[in-house]
Amino acid sequence: MKSIAIIGSGPAGCYLADQLLRLVPDASIDVLEKLPVPFGLIRYGVAPDHQSTKAVTRVFDRVLSRDHVSFFGNVEVGRDVRLDELMTLYDAVVLATGAARDRRVSIPGEDLLGVVGSGSFVGWYNGHPHSQAPVVSGVRSAVIVGNGNVAIDVARILAKGPEELAGSDVDGRVAAWLMALPLQTVHIVGRRAAAEAKFTDHELAELGTLQRAWPGVSDPASLAGDTAVVKTLRGFAESTPRDTPVSINFHFNLTPMAFVGDGKLREAQFRSAAGETVSLPAQLAVTCIGYEALPCCSAAPANGVFANEGGKVDERLYVVGWAKRGPSGTIPTNRVEAQQLAQRISQETHSGERAGGAGLRKVLEERNVRWVDYEGWQRINAAELVRAGAGRCREKFCSPAEMLDAALGQQLRTA
Ligand code: NAP
């Protein structure tokens, strides 16, 4: 058998495992994940009210359940095992570690209380163990920087009322935090023209269906062009506003200049195309401007991605997903890319009689690492579903310790 390790169990890693099962049937595939639970961006990036998008985890779950695939949750490369050790243990190793760090806008005031990156904010409302609630209160006005789908997600989650979050897996504490905000305005600010916005029309149009909020455009004259997105924005601008507690205000051609405040954010400043300063009062600013890959032991990204040639970083070391191409594309983009990489790995990988998963288990046992296998994940999953309160499809465990207890069946027994 050939042995292949995939580092990361998000969409890129899971689609790759799926494709390797098809194209390299004589391989044993180990999927390592630093958290005790799988699915990365699907669990912690896709918005909690978009459960139909999260449903792809059923496909990924089946992949992890297959013979020849083993899940190693709670195993962090760099903490529990080194990349060079994996290279010794496996015939091929793939970095599917995503892009976990928020890009910075690099303007004054970015470290004020109330200014957060979308990775951190989205992770928090999705119950990521390492994310925390923004340290803000009394948010009447929020500014969202960026014109991509993450900006739309963040605006929608801020603007929705409690009944609109029914059926989601948003944590009760997060929902309570959101509902306690005296929110009146959400500004979505792009540095380019509306026709160059990166929103997809479907996600944008959803903002026109919200109960608690109504979208508008600050300067309808900025809506030049006839893209689907511009037409939808024009529809927002031309329709009679409903009387809703929250208004969502689109701004275009405004480049971020500074976040201003005395310890806490007070306003966000932008420069218009005419060179004027435009100030938007805000107690919360979420920068939704993309992400970059973090180093994985000795493998260091440059410009936010791991340098590669067609997915190959080095002999027997590969990269896939956002860690390879940067934070772009939809979930199915990963399937296409995984197929191409699996093809390449199938041609280039030869069995080197390496120790593979047996060797990894030995290393982890020697180091007293408590890893979560597929059955452990199944117990966590079952416990999260059982404990979901009324109006929620799941209540996630938000700390690794709770997850590890659930993996042993302890939460199920005490639930
Ligand atoms: P994105 O689509 O690349 O959008 C990033 C936005 O940030 C762009 O408007 C970009 O403007 C702006 N930006 C970058 N640097 C900036 C700066 N220094 N100052 C001001 N603005 C700046 O990225 P994303 O929204 O993070 O989404 C990541 C990927 O996930 C995308 O492929 C997205 O479609 C996908 N996604 C999909 C869904 C969905 O389908 N429901 C939901 C969420 C995310 P420029 O265009 O000028 O660079």
CSV table of C-alpha atoms and ligand atoms in Angstrom, one decimal:
chain,number,residue,atom,x,y,z
A,1,MET,CA,0.0,0.0,0.0
A,2,LYS,CA,1.0,3.6,-0.6
A,3,SER,CA,0.6,5.9,2.3
A,4,ILE,CA,-0.7,9.4,2.0
A,5,ALA,CA,-1.2,12.0,4.7
A,6,ILE,CA,-3.5,15.0,4.2
A,7,ILE,CA,-3.0,17.8,6.7
A,8,GLY,CA,-6.4,19.5,7.1
A,9,SER,CA,-10.0,18.1,6.9
A,10,GLY,CA,-11.8,21.1,5.3
A,11,PRO,CA,-13.3,20.9,1.8
A,12,ALA,CA,-9.9,20.8,0.1
A,13,GLY,CA,-8.7,17.9,2.2
A,14,CYS,CA,-11.9,15.9,2.2
A,15,TYR,CA,-12.4,16.3,-1.6
A,16,LEU,CA,-8.8,15.2,-2.1
A,17,ALA,CA,-9.3,12.1,0.1
A,18,ASP,CA,-12.4,11.3,-2.0
A,19,GLN,CA,-10.5,11.7,-5.3
A,20,LEU,CA,-7.5,9.7,-4.0
A,21,LEU,CA,-9.8,6.8,-3.1
A,22,ARG,CA,-10.9,6.7,-6.7
A,23,LEU,CA,-7.5,7.3,-8.4
A,24,VAL,CA,-5.1,5.6,-6.0
A,25,PRO,CA,-7.1,2.6,-4.8
A,26,ASP,CA,-3.9,1.0,-3.4
A,27,ALA,CA,-3.4,3.9,-0.9
A,28,SER,CA,-4.0,4.3,2.7
A,29,ILE,CA,-5.1,7.9,3.4
A,30,ASP,CA,-4.7,9.6,6.8
A,31,VAL,CA,-6.5,12.9,7.3
A,32,LEU,CA,-4.9,14.9,10.1
A,33,GLU,CA,-6.9,17.8,11.7
A,34,LYS,CA,-5.7,20.1,14.5
A,35,LEU,CA,-9.2,20.4,16.1
A,36,PRO,CA,-10.9,17.3,17.4
A,37,VAL,CA,-13.7,17.8,14.8
A,38,PRO,CA,-13.4,17.7,11.0
A,39,PHE,CA,-14.6,19.9,8.0
A,40,GLY,CA,-12.7,23.1,8.7
A,41,LEU,CA,-14.2,25.9,6.6
A,42,ILE,CA,-17.6,24.1,6.2
A,43,ARG,CA,-18.1,23.9,9.9
A,44,TYR,CA,-16.4,27.2,10.9
A,45,GLY,CA,-16.6,29.4,7.8
A,46,VAL,CA,-19.9,28.8,6.0
A,47,ALA,CA,-22.6,30.9,7.7
A,48,PRO,CA,-24.7,29.1,10.3
A,49,ASP,CA,-27.9,30.1,8.6
A,50,HIS,CA,-26.8,28.4,5.3
A,51,GLN,CA,-27.3,24.8,6.4
A,52,SER,CA,-27.9,23.7,2.8
A,53,THR,CA,-24.3,24.6,2.0
A,54,LYS,CA,-23.1,22.9,5.2
A,55,ALA,CA,-24.9,19.7,4.0
A,56,VAL,CA,-21.8,18.8,1.9
A,57,THR,CA,-20.4,17.5,5.2
A,58,ARG,CA,-22.6,14.4,4.6
A,59,VAL,CA,-20.4,13.6,1.5
A,60,PHE,CA,-17.2,14.3,3.5
A,61,ASP,CA,-18.4,12.2,6.4
A,62,ARG,CA,-18.9,9.2,4.1
A,63,VAL,CA,-15.3,9.8,2.8
A,64,LEU,CA,-13.9,9.7,6.3
A,65,SER,CA,-15.9,6.6,7.1
A,66,ARG,CA,-14.3,4.6,4.2
A,67,ASP,CA,-11.9,1.7,4.5
A,68,HIS,CA,-8.4,3.0,3.6
A,69,VAL,CA,-9.2,6.4,5.2
A,70,SER,CA,-8.4,7.3,8.8
A,71,PHE,CA,-9.2,10.5,10.6
A,72,PHE,CA,-6.7,11.8,13.2
A,73,GLY,CA,-8.5,14.7,14.9
A,74,ASN,CA,-6.8,16.8,17.6
A,75,VAL,CA,-3.4,16.2,16.0
A,76,GLU,CA,-1.7,19.5,15.2
A,77,VAL,CA,1.3,19.3,12.9
A,78,GLY,CA,4.0,21.4,14.6
A,79,ARG,CA,2.7,20.6,18.1
A,80,ASP,CA,2.1,16.9,18.1
A,81,VAL,CA,4.1,15.7,15.1
A,82,ARG,CA,6.5,17.6,12.8
A,83,LEU,CA,6.2,17.9,9.0
A,84,ASP,CA,9.6,16.3,8.5
A,85,GLU,CA,8.4,13.3,10.6
A,86,LEU,CA,5.4,13.0,8.4
A,87,MET,CA,7.6,13.1,5.3
A,88,THR,CA,9.5,10.1,6.7
A,89,LEU,CA,6.3,8.2,7.6
A,90,TYR,CA,4.4,8.8,4.4
A,91,ASP,CA,5.0,8.4,0.7
A,92,ALA,CA,3.2,11.7,0.0
A,93,VAL,CA,2.1,14.5,2.2
A,94,VAL,CA,-0.5,17.2,1.3
A,95,LEU,CA,-0.9,20.6,2.9
A,96,ALA,CA,-4.7,21.3,2.9
A,97,THR,CA,-4.4,23.7,5.7
A,98,GLY,CA,-6.5,26.5,4.2
A,99,ALA,CA,-5.9,30.2,4.8
A,100,ALA,CA,-6.4,30.7,8.5
A,101,ARG,CA,-5.2,34.3,9.1
A,102,ASP,CA,-7.0,37.4,8.3
A,103,ARG,CA,-5.4,39.7,5.8
A,104,ARG,CA,-4.7,43.1,7.3
A,105,VAL,CA,-5.9,46.3,5.7
A,106,SER,CA,-2.7,48.0,7.0
A,107,ILE,CA,-4.2,51.3,7.9
A,108,PRO,CA,-4.0,53.3,11.2
A,109,GLY,CA,-6.4,52.1,13.9
A,110,GLU,CA,-6.7,48.5,12.9
A,111,ASP,CA,-5.9,47.4,16.4
A,112,LEU,CA,-8.6,49.5,18.1
A,113,LEU,CA,-11.3,47.6,20.1
A,114,GLY,CA,-14.2,47.0,17.7
A,115,VAL,CA,-12.1,46.4,14.6
A,116,VAL,CA,-12.0,42.7,13.8
A,117,GLY,CA,-11.1,40.5,10.8
A,118,SER,CA,-13.8,38.4,9.2
A,119,GLY,CA,-12.0,35.1,10.0
A,120,SER,CA,-12.1,35.9,13.6
A,121,PHE,CA,-15.7,37.2,13.5
A,122,VAL,CA,-17.1,34.4,11.4
A,123,GLY,CA,-15.2,31.8,13.4
A,124,TRP,CA,-16.7,33.3,16.6
A,125,TYR,CA,-20.3,33.2,15.4
A,126,ASN,CA,-19.7,29.7,14.1
A,127,GLY,CA,-18.4,28.5,17.6
A,128,HIS,CA,-14.7,28.1,16.7
A,129,PRO,CA,-12.8,27.2,19.9
A,130,HIS,CA,-10.1,29.8,19.2
A,131,SER,CA,-12.3,32.8,18.4
A,132,GLN,CA,-13.8,35.2,20.8
A,133,ALA,CA,-16.7,37.7,20.8
A,134,PRO,CA,-15.6,41.2,19.7
A,135,VAL,CA,-15.0,43.5,22.7
A,136,VAL,CA,-17.7,46.0,21.9
A,137,SER,CA,-20.9,47.2,23.3
A,138,GLY,CA,-23.7,49.5,22.2
A,139,VAL,CA,-23.1,48.9,18.5
A,140,ARG,CA,-25.6,51.1,16.6
A,141,SER,CA,-23.5,51.2,13.4
A,142,ALA,CA,-21.3,48.6,11.9
A,143,VAL,CA,-19.0,49.0,8.9
A,144,ILE,CA,-18.0,46.0,6.8
A,145,VAL,CA,-15.0,46.5,4.6
A,146,GLY,CA,-14.9,44.4,1.4
A,147,ASN,CA,-17.2,43.5,-1.4
A,148,GLY,CA,-17.1,39.7,-1.4
A,149,ASN,CA,-19.5,37.0,-0.2
A,150,VAL,CA,-18.0,37.0,3.2
A,151,ALA,CA,-19.0,40.7,3.6
A,152,ILE,CA,-22.6,39.6,2.6
A,153,ASP,CA,-22.5,36.8,5.2
A,154,VAL,CA,-21.4,39.1,8.0
A,155,ALA,CA,-24.0,41.7,7.1
A,156,ARG,CA,-26.8,39.1,7.0
A,157,ILE,CA,-25.8,37.6,10.3
A,158,LEU,CA,-25.7,41.0,12.0
A,159,ALA,CA,-29.0,42.1,10.4
A,160,LYS,CA,-31.1,39.0,10.9
A,161,GLY,CA,-33.6,38.9,13.7
A,162,PRO,CA,-33.8,35.9,16.2
A,163,GLU,CA,-36.6,34.1,14.3
A,164,GLU,CA,-34.6,34.4,11.1
A,165,LEU,CA,-31.8,32.4,12.8
A,166,ALA,CA,-34.2,29.5,13.6
A,167,GLY,CA,-33.0,26.2,12.3
A,168,SER,CA,-29.4,27.4,12.2
A,169,ASP,CA,-26.6,26.1,14.4
A,170,VAL,CA,-25.7,29.5,15.8
A,171,ASP,CA,-24.7,29.2,19.4
A,172,GLY,CA,-27.4,30.6,21.9
A,173,ARG,CA,-24.8,32.9,23.4
A,174,VAL,CA,-23.9,34.3,20.0
A,175,ALA,CA,-27.6,34.8,19.1
A,176,ALA,CA,-28.1,36.6,22.5
A,177,TRP,CA,-25.1,38.8,21.9
A,178,LEU,CA,-26.3,39.7,18.4
A,179,MET,CA,-29.8,40.5,19.6
A,180,ALA,CA,-28.6,42.7,22.4
A,181,LEU,CA,-26.9,45.1,19.9
A,182,PRO,CA,-29.0,48.3,19.4
A,183,LEU,CA,-28.0,48.0,15.7
A,184,GLN,CA,-29.5,50.5,13.3
A,185,THR,CA,-27.1,50.6,10.3
A,186,VAL,CA,-24.8,48.2,8.5
A,187,HIS,CA,-22.5,49.8,6.0
A,188,ILE,CA,-20.9,47.6,3.3
A,189,VAL,CA,-18.0,49.4,1.7
A,190,GLY,CA,-16.1,48.5,-1.4
A,191,ARG,CA,-13.0,50.2,-2.8
A,192,ARG,CA,-14.1,49.6,-6.4
A,193,ALA,CA,-17.2,50.3,-8.5
A,194,ALA,CA,-20.3,48.2,-8.0
A,195,ALA,CA,-19.8,46.4,-11.3
A,196,GLU,CA,-16.5,45.1,-10.0
A,197,ALA,CA,-17.9,43.8,-6.7
A,198,LYS,CA,-17.1,40.1,-6.0
A,199,PHE,CA,-20.5,39.3,-4.5
A,200,THR,CA,-22.4,36.6,-6.2
A,201,ASP,CA,-25.9,37.8,-7.2
A,202,HIS,CA,-27.7,35.0,-5.3
A,203,GLU,CA,-26.0,35.9,-2.0
A,204,LEU,CA,-26.6,39.7,-2.6
A,205,ALA,CA,-30.3,39.2,-3.5
A,206,GLU,CA,-30.9,37.3,-0.2
A,207,LEU,CA,-30.3,40.6,1.7
A,208,GLY,CA,-33.5,41.9,0.0
A,209,THR,CA,-35.5,39.1,1.7
A,210,LEU,CA,-34.6,39.8,5.3
A,211,GLN,CA,-37.4,40.6,7.8
A,212,ARG,CA,-35.4,42.9,10.2
A,213,ALA,CA,-33.4,44.8,7.6
A,214,TRP,CA,-33.7,46.6,4.3
A,215,PRO,CA,-30.8,47.2,1.8
A,216,GLY,CA,-30.1,50.4,0.0
A,217,VAL,CA,-27.4,52.2,-1.9
A,218,SER,CA,-25.8,55.4,-0.5
A,219,ASP,CA,-25.2,56.9,-3.9
A,220,PRO,CA,-27.4,55.3,-6.6
A,221,ALA,CA,-25.4,57.2,-9.2
A,222,SER,CA,-22.5,54.9,-8.5
A,223,LEU,CA,-24.5,51.9,-10.0
A,224,ALA,CA,-23.0,52.0,-13.5
A,225,GLY,CA,-23.0,48.8,-15.6
A,226,ASP,CA,-25.4,46.0,-16.2
A,227,THR,CA,-24.0,43.0,-14.3
A,228,ALA,CA,-26.4,40.9,-12.4
A,229,VAL,CA,-25.0,42.4,-9.2
A,230,VAL,CA,-25.5,45.9,-10.4
A,231,LYS,CA,-29.1,45.1,-11.5
A,232,THR,CA,-29.9,43.7,-8.0
A,233,LEU,CA,-28.3,46.8,-6.4
A,234,ARG,CA,-30.4,49.0,-8.6
A,235,GLY,CA,-33.5,47.0,-7.6
A,236,PHE,CA,-32.6,47.8,-3.9
A,237,ALA,CA,-32.0,51.5,-4.7
A,238,GLU,CA,-35.3,51.9,-6.6
A,239,SER,CA,-37.7,50.0,-4.4
A,240,THR,CA,-39.6,51.8,-1.6
A,241,PRO,CA,-37.8,51.1,1.6
A,242,ARG,CA,-39.7,49.1,4.2
A,243,ASP,CA,-39.7,50.4,7.8
A,244,THR,CA,-37.3,48.0,9.4
A,245,PRO,CA,-35.1,48.4,12.5
A,246,VAL,CA,-31.9,47.9,10.5
A,247,SER,CA,-30.8,49.4,7.2
A,248,ILE,CA,-28.0,48.0,5.1
A,249,ASN,CA,-26.2,50.7,3.1
A,250,PHE,CA,-23.9,49.9,0.2
A,251,HIS,CA,-21.0,52.3,-0.6
A,252,PHE,CA,-18.7,52.0,-3.6
A,253,ASN,CA,-15.4,53.6,-4.7
A,254,LEU,CA,-14.3,54.2,-1.1
A,255,THR,CA,-10.7,53.2,-0.1
A,256,PRO,CA,-10.1,52.5,3.6
A,257,MET,CA,-7.9,55.2,5.2
A,258,ALA,CA,-8.1,54.8,8.9
A,259,PHE,CA,-10.1,53.5,11.8
A,260,VAL,CA,-10.5,56.3,14.4
A,261,GLY,CA,-11.2,56.2,18.1
A,262,ASP,CA,-9.8,56.6,21.5
A,263,GLY,CA,-9.0,53.0,22.4
A,264,LYS,CA,-12.4,52.0,21.0
A,265,LEU,CA,-13.5,52.4,17.4
A,266,ARG,CA,-15.6,55.6,16.8
A,267,GLU,CA,-15.5,55.9,13.0
A,268,ALA,CA,-14.1,54.5,9.9
A,269,GLN,CA,-12.6,56.9,7.3
A,270,PHE,CA,-12.4,56.3,3.6
A,271,ARG,CA,-11.1,58.2,0.6
A,272,SER,CA,-13.5,58.8,-2.3
A,273,ALA,CA,-12.6,58.6,-5.9
A,274,ALA,CA,-12.6,62.4,-5.9
A,275,GLY,CA,-10.0,62.4,-3.1
A,276,GLU,CA,-12.5,63.5,-0.3
A,277,THR,CA,-12.5,61.9,3.1
A,278,VAL,CA,-15.8,60.1,3.9
A,279,SER,CA,-16.3,59.2,7.6
A,280,LEU,CA,-18.8,56.6,8.7
A,281,PRO,CA,-19.6,56.4,12.5
A,282,ALA,CA,-19.1,52.9,13.7
A,283,GLN,CA,-18.6,50.9,16.9
A,284,LEU,CA,-17.9,47.7,15.1
A,285,ALA,CA,-15.8,47.2,11.9
A,286,VAL,CA,-15.4,43.8,10.3
A,287,THR,CA,-12.7,43.7,7.6
A,288,CYS,CA,-13.7,41.1,5.0
A,289,ILE,CA,-10.8,41.4,2.6
A,290,GLY,CA,-9.5,37.8,2.4
A,291,TYR,CA,-7.2,35.4,4.2
A,292,GLU,CA,-3.6,34.1,4.1
A,293,ALA,CA,-2.1,30.7,4.8
A,294,LEU,CA,-0.2,30.1,8.0
A,295,PRO,CA,3.2,28.3,8.1
A,296,CYS,CA,3.2,24.6,8.7
A,297,CYS,CA,6.4,23.7,10.5
A,298,SER,CA,9.3,24.3,8.0
A,299,ALA,CA,6.9,25.0,5.1
A,300,ALA,CA,6.4,28.7,5.0
A,301,PRO,CA,3.9,30.5,2.7
A,302,ALA,CA,4.9,33.5,0.6
A,303,ASN,CA,2.3,36.2,-0.2
A,304,GLY,CA,-0.4,34.1,1.6
A,305,VAL,CA,0.1,30.8,-0.2
A,306,PHE,CA,2.6,27.9,-0.4
A,307,ALA,CA,4.7,28.3,-3.5
A,308,ASN,CA,3.9,25.4,-5.8
A,309,GLU,CA,4.1,24.2,-9.3
A,310,GLY,CA,0.7,22.6,-10.2
A,311,GLY,CA,0.1,21.7,-6.6
A,312,LYS,CA,3.6,20.3,-6.0
A,313,VAL,CA,5.7,22.1,-3.3
A,314,ASP,CA,8.6,19.7,-3.1
A,315,GLU,CA,9.4,16.1,-3.7
A,316,ARG,CA,6.4,14.1,-2.2
A,317,LEU,CA,5.0,17.3,-0.7
A,318,TYR,CA,1.9,18.8,-2.2
A,319,VAL,CA,-0.6,21.6,-1.5
A,320,VAL,CA,-4.3,22.0,-2.3
A,321,GLY,CA,-7.2,24.4,-1.7
A,322,TRP,CA,-6.8,27.9,-0.3
A,323,ALA,CA,-3.3,27.1,0.9
A,324,LYS,CA,-2.4,26.6,-2.8
A,325,ARG,CA,-4.5,29.2,-4.7
A,326,GLY,CA,-5.5,31.7,-2.0
A,327,PRO,CA,-9.0,32.4,-0.7
A,328,SER,CA,-11.1,32.2,-3.9
A,329,GLY,CA,-13.7,30.0,-5.5
A,330,THR,CA,-16.6,28.1,-4.2
A,331,ILE,CA,-16.7,24.8,-2.4
A,332,PRO,CA,-17.0,22.7,-5.7
A,333,THR,CA,-13.8,24.5,-6.9
A,334,ASN,CA,-12.0,22.2,-4.5
A,335,ARG,CA,-13.5,19.1,-6.1
A,336,VAL,CA,-12.1,20.0,-9.5
A,337,GLU,CA,-8.7,20.9,-8.0
A,338,ALA,CA,-8.6,17.8,-5.9
A,339,GLN,CA,-9.2,15.6,-8.9
A,340,GLN,CA,-6.2,17.2,-10.7
A,341,LEU,CA,-4.0,16.8,-7.8
A,342,ALA,CA,-5.1,13.2,-7.1
A,343,GLN,CA,-4.2,12.5,-10.7
A,344,ARG,CA,-0.8,13.9,-10.3
A,345,ILE,CA,-0.2,12.1,-7.0
A,346,SER,CA,-1.4,8.8,-8.6
A,347,GLN,CA,1.4,9.2,-11.2
A,348,GLU,CA,4.2,10.4,-8.9
A,349,THR,CA,3.7,8.3,-5.8
A,350,HIS,CA,5.4,5.0,-5.3
A,351,SER,CA,5.2,2.8,-2.2
A,352,GLY,CA,8.3,3.4,-0.2
A,353,GLU,CA,7.5,0.8,2.4
A,354,ARG,CA,7.0,3.6,4.8
A,355,ALA,CA,5.3,3.1,8.2
A,356,GLY,CA,2.2,5.3,7.3
A,357,GLY,CA,-0.6,5.4,9.8
A,358,ALA,CA,0.8,2.7,12.0
A,359,GLY,CA,3.9,4.8,12.4
A,360,LEU,CA,1.9,7.9,13.2
A,361,ARG,CA,-0.1,6.1,15.8
A,362,LYS,CA,3.1,4.9,17.4
A,363,VAL,CA,4.5,8.5,17.5
A,364,LEU,CA,1.2,9.9,19.0
A,365,GLU,CA,1.1,7.2,21.6
A,366,GLU,CA,4.7,7.8,22.7
A,367,ARG,CA,3.8,11.5,23.1
A,368,ASN,CA,0.5,10.8,24.9
A,369,VAL,CA,-1.5,12.7,22.2
A,370,ARG,CA,-5.2,11.9,22.6
A,371,TRP,CA,-6.4,11.8,19.0
A,372,VAL,CA,-10.0,11.5,17.9
A,373,ASP,CA,-10.7,8.8,15.3
A,374,TYR,CA,-13.8,8.6,13.0
A,375,GLU,CA,-15.8,6.8,15.7
A,376,GLY,CA,-14.9,9.5,18.2
A,377,TRP,CA,-16.0,12.2,15.7
A,378,GLN,CA,-19.3,10.3,15.3
A,379,ARG,CA,-19.8,10.4,19.1
A,380,ILE,CA,-19.2,14.2,19.1
A,381,ASN,CA,-21.5,14.7,16.2
A,382,ALA,CA,-24.3,12.7,17.9
A,383,ALA,CA,-23.9,14.6,21.1
A,384,GLU,CA,-24.0,18.0,19.4
A,385,LEU,CA,-27.3,16.9,17.6
A,386,VAL,CA,-28.8,15.6,20.8
A,387,ARG,CA,-28.1,18.7,22.9
A,388,ALA,CA,-29.4,21.2,20.2
A,389,GLY,CA,-32.1,23.3,21.8
A,390,ALA,CA,-35.5,24.3,20.3
A,391,GLY,CA,-35.0,26.1,17.0
A,392,ARG,CA,-31.4,24.9,16.5
A,393,CYS,CA,-30.2,22.0,14.3
A,394,ARG,CA,-27.0,21.5,16.3
A,395,GLU,CA,-25.3,22.9,19.4
A,396,LYS,CA,-21.6,22.8,18.8
A,397,PHE,CA,-19.1,22.1,21.6
A,398,CYS,CA,-17.0,25.3,21.6
A,399,SER,CA,-13.9,23.9,23.5
A,400,PRO,CA,-11.5,21.1,22.5
A,401,ALA,CA,-11.9,19.7,26.1
A,402,GLU,CA,-15.7,19.3,25.7
A,403,MET,CA,-15.1,17.8,22.2
A,404,LEU,CA,-12.6,15.3,23.6
A,405,ASP,CA,-15.0,14.3,26.4
A,406,ALA,CA,-17.8,13.8,23.8
A,407,ALA,CA,-15.5,11.7,21.7
A,408,LEU,CA,-15.2,9.4,24.7
A,409,GLY,CA,-19.0,9.3,25.0
A,410,GLN,CA,-19.0,11.2,28.3
A,411,GLN,CA,-21.2,14.1,27.1
A,412,LEU,CA,-23.7,11.6,25.6
A,413,ARG,CA,-24.0,9.8,28.9
A,414,THR,CA,-24.5,13.0,30.9
A,415,ALA,CA,-26.7,14.7,28.4
B,1,NAP,P1,-13.3,38.0,-2.0
B,1,NAP,O1,-14.5,37.5,-2.8
B,1,NAP,O2,-12.0,37.9,-2.6
B,1,NAP,O3,-13.6,39.5,-1.6
B,1,NAP,C1,-12.7,40.3,-0.9
B,1,NAP,C2,-13.0,41.8,-1.0
B,1,NAP,O4,-12.1,42.5,-0.2
B,1,NAP,C3,-13.0,42.4,-2.4
B,1,NAP,O5,-14.0,43.3,-2.6
B,1,NAP,C4,-11.6,43.1,-2.4
B,1,NAP,O6,-11.6,44.2,-3.3
B,1,NAP,C5,-11.6,43.6,-1.0
B,1,NAP,N1,-10.3,44.0,-0.5
B,1,NAP,C6,-9.2,43.3,-0.5
B,1,NAP,N2,-8.2,44.0,0.0
B,1,NAP,C7,-8.7,45.2,0.3
B,1,NAP,C8,-8.2,46.4,1.0
B,1,NAP,N3,-6.9,46.5,1.3
B,1,NAP,N4,-9.0,47.4,1.2
B,1,NAP,C9,-10.3,47.3,0.8
B,1,NAP,N5,-10.9,46.2,0.3
B,1,NAP,C10,-10.1,45.2,0.0
B,1,NAP,O7,-13.1,37.3,-0.6
B,1,NAP,P2,-14.1,36.8,0.5
B,1,NAP,O8,-15.4,37.6,0.5
B,1,NAP,O9,-13.3,36.7,1.7
B,1,NAP,O10,-14.5,35.3,0.0
B,1,NAP,C11,-13.5,34.3,-0.1
B,1,NAP,C12,-14.0,33.2,-1.0
B,1,NAP,O11,-15.1,32.5,-0.4
B,1,NAP,C13,-14.6,33.8,-2.3
B,1,NAP,O12,-14.3,33.0,-3.4
B,1,NAP,C14,-16.1,33.8,-2.0
B,1,NAP,O13,-16.9,33.8,-3.1
B,1,NAP,C15,-16.2,32.5,-1.2
B,1,NAP,N6,-17.4,32.6,-0.3
B,1,NAP,C16,-18.6,32.1,-0.9
B,1,NAP,C17,-19.8,32.2,-0.2
B,1,NAP,C18,-21.0,31.7,-0.8
B,1,NAP,O14,-21.0,31.2,-1.9
B,1,NAP,N7,-22.1,31.8,-0.1
B,1,NAP,C19,-19.8,32.7,1.1
B,1,NAP,C20,-18.6,33.2,1.6
B,1,NAP,C21,-17.4,33.1,0.9
B,1,NAP,P3,-10.9,44.1,-4.7
B,1,NAP,O15,-11.8,43.4,-5.6
B,1,NAP,O16,-10.7,45.5,-5.0
B,1,NAP,O17,-9.6,43.3,-4.5
